Amino acid sequence: MDVEAFRALAPLCWRAPSAHNTQPWRLRYESRAVRVGWDPADALPAADPTGRDLRLSLGAFVETCLVVAADAGLAVRFDADHCAEGHRIGWLRGAGRRYDTPFGAAGVRDRRTHRGRYLTGPEPEVVADLDALARTVGARFRAVPDAGPLPGLIRAADQQLYADSAIAGELRSWLRLTPRHPRYHADGLTDRALALSRAEAAGLRAALAGYPLLRRVGLPRILAAAGGNPLALGGDVLVLVGPPDLDDQAQVTIGRALLRIWLTVQAAGLAAHPLSQLLDAPVPRAALAAQFGVAPQRLLHVVRVGRPATAAAPSARRRDQP
Ligand SMILES: Cc1cc2nc3c(=O)[nH]c(=O)nc-3n(C[C@H](O)[C@H](O)[C@H](O)COP(=O)(O)O)c2cc1C
């Protein structure tokens, strides 16, 4: 493998999506291969205690590397080699031919999470294409059978998560609600990417600053209500349902498929907005799983998909990549 040629592409690979935009992946360049691992300092132990979103993000990163390398004419493959203790998921190595993908660097560059208003949901044919992609890794990607209870489930999930001081503290540490934040252009969730007005960002900043004290006087409820109902912004909610008995390495593989799903969404002129709180809070997750008739741990990702009314702001990335 031409390790140096790949190294030059790394900044574009960093455009991969990750929960809270922590960019947990780490590359170690060796003479003939690139080790792909993660830094536990960029995991989310409170919000993501099982590491599900970490592994999906790492899978999305690997797929992004393969797409970017193929677009640049480099023949690169990924060899999975999961080691939880070593914080490693595998190796990028030279291959006999370029990775076969319909996606390219432009899609990687332009993809973004869109948390604003959608004009319509996805057409049934697009949903069928997305489901076909999920099936290639033994998963399904399906619309929620009954969307009626979703706003209540989201409110309950937000409320539960904001009531957990470890989760709220972790979120606060990744929020960049003012351009004066020293890491505003590097990582985390900016006011712009979250589509917050200046007043909303200032309100959220003030509320979270008073969090430990205000928690007792009902702040979680206020914050959950302030989060609003994302479903009122349009689109349809789709769920990635995994096969039973998924191990860590298989979750990374599903993360790769998730990136292909997001790039397909984008290629169809649509956008995606994950709603992971529905999976992070046990009661809403169980309610959703019951709708699909599966065990709660089989729900891997929940996302609002639709045709965006406006363009979304780009998210930050580290330039001084570790
Ligand atoms: C596994 C995973 C879970 C995510 N969950 C959420 C979520 O619950 N809410 C949300 O607004 N964004 C969520 N995101 C989107 C990330 O915040 C987003 O990818 C990151 O901020 C970088 O922004 P970008 O996707 O626009 O490049 C998630 C992303 C991944 C990969």
mmCIF file of C-alpha atoms in Angstrom, residues 162 172 175-178 180 196-215 217 219 222-223 226:
data_model
loop_
_atom_site.group_PDB
_atom_site.id
_atom_site.type_symbol
_atom_site.label_atom_id
_atom_site.label_comp_id
_atom_site.label_asym_id
_atom_site.label_seq_id
_atom_site.Cartn_x
_atom_site.Cartn_y
_atom_site.Cartn_z
ATOM 1 C CA TYR A 162 -30.916 15.382 30.476
ATOM 2 C CA ARG A 172 -21.863 19.854 27.510
ATOM 3 C CA LEU A 175 -21.071 21.454 22.668
ATOM 4 C CA ARG A 176 -19.488 24.495 21.012
ATOM 5 C CA LEU A 177 -22.277 27.047 21.300
ATOM 6 C CA THR A 178 -20.255 30.160 20.555
ATOM 7 C CA ARG A 180 -15.396 31.966 20.889
ATOM 8 C CA LEU A 196 -29.694 26.893 16.717
ATOM 9 C CA SER A 197 -30.487 30.612 16.562
ATOM 10 C CA ARG A 198 -28.177 32.899 18.529
ATOM 11 C CA ALA A 199 -30.823 33.244 21.262
ATOM 12 C CA GLU A 200 -31.368 29.479 21.442
ATOM 13 C CA ALA A 201 -27.622 28.862 21.702
ATOM 14 C CA ALA A 202 -27.254 31.473 24.467
ATOM 15 C CA GLY A 203 -30.249 30.004 26.324
ATOM 16 C CA LEU A 204 -28.854 26.477 26.127
ATOM 17 C CA ARG A 205 -25.434 27.700 27.259
ATOM 18 C CA ALA A 206 -26.929 29.462 30.274
ATOM 19 C CA ALA A 207 -29.108 26.487 31.164
ATOM 20 C CA LEU A 208 -26.233 24.002 30.979
ATOM 21 C CA ALA A 209 -23.941 26.315 32.944
ATOM 22 C CA GLY A 210 -26.466 26.217 35.784
ATOM 23 C CA TYR A 211 -27.056 22.515 35.320
ATOM 24 C CA PRO A 212 -25.928 20.942 38.602
ATOM 25 C CA LEU A 213 -27.993 23.434 40.602
ATOM 26 C CA LEU A 214 -30.973 23.648 38.290
ATOM 27 C CA ARG A 215 -31.307 19.885 37.862
ATOM 28 C CA VAL A 217 -35.813 22.349 39.953
ATOM 29 C CA LEU A 219 -34.222 21.671 34.283
ATOM 30 C CA ILE A 222 -37.218 22.442 30.407
ATOM 31 C CA LEU A 223 -34.277 21.314 28.294
ATOM 32 C CA ALA A 226 -36.586 23.348 24.455
#
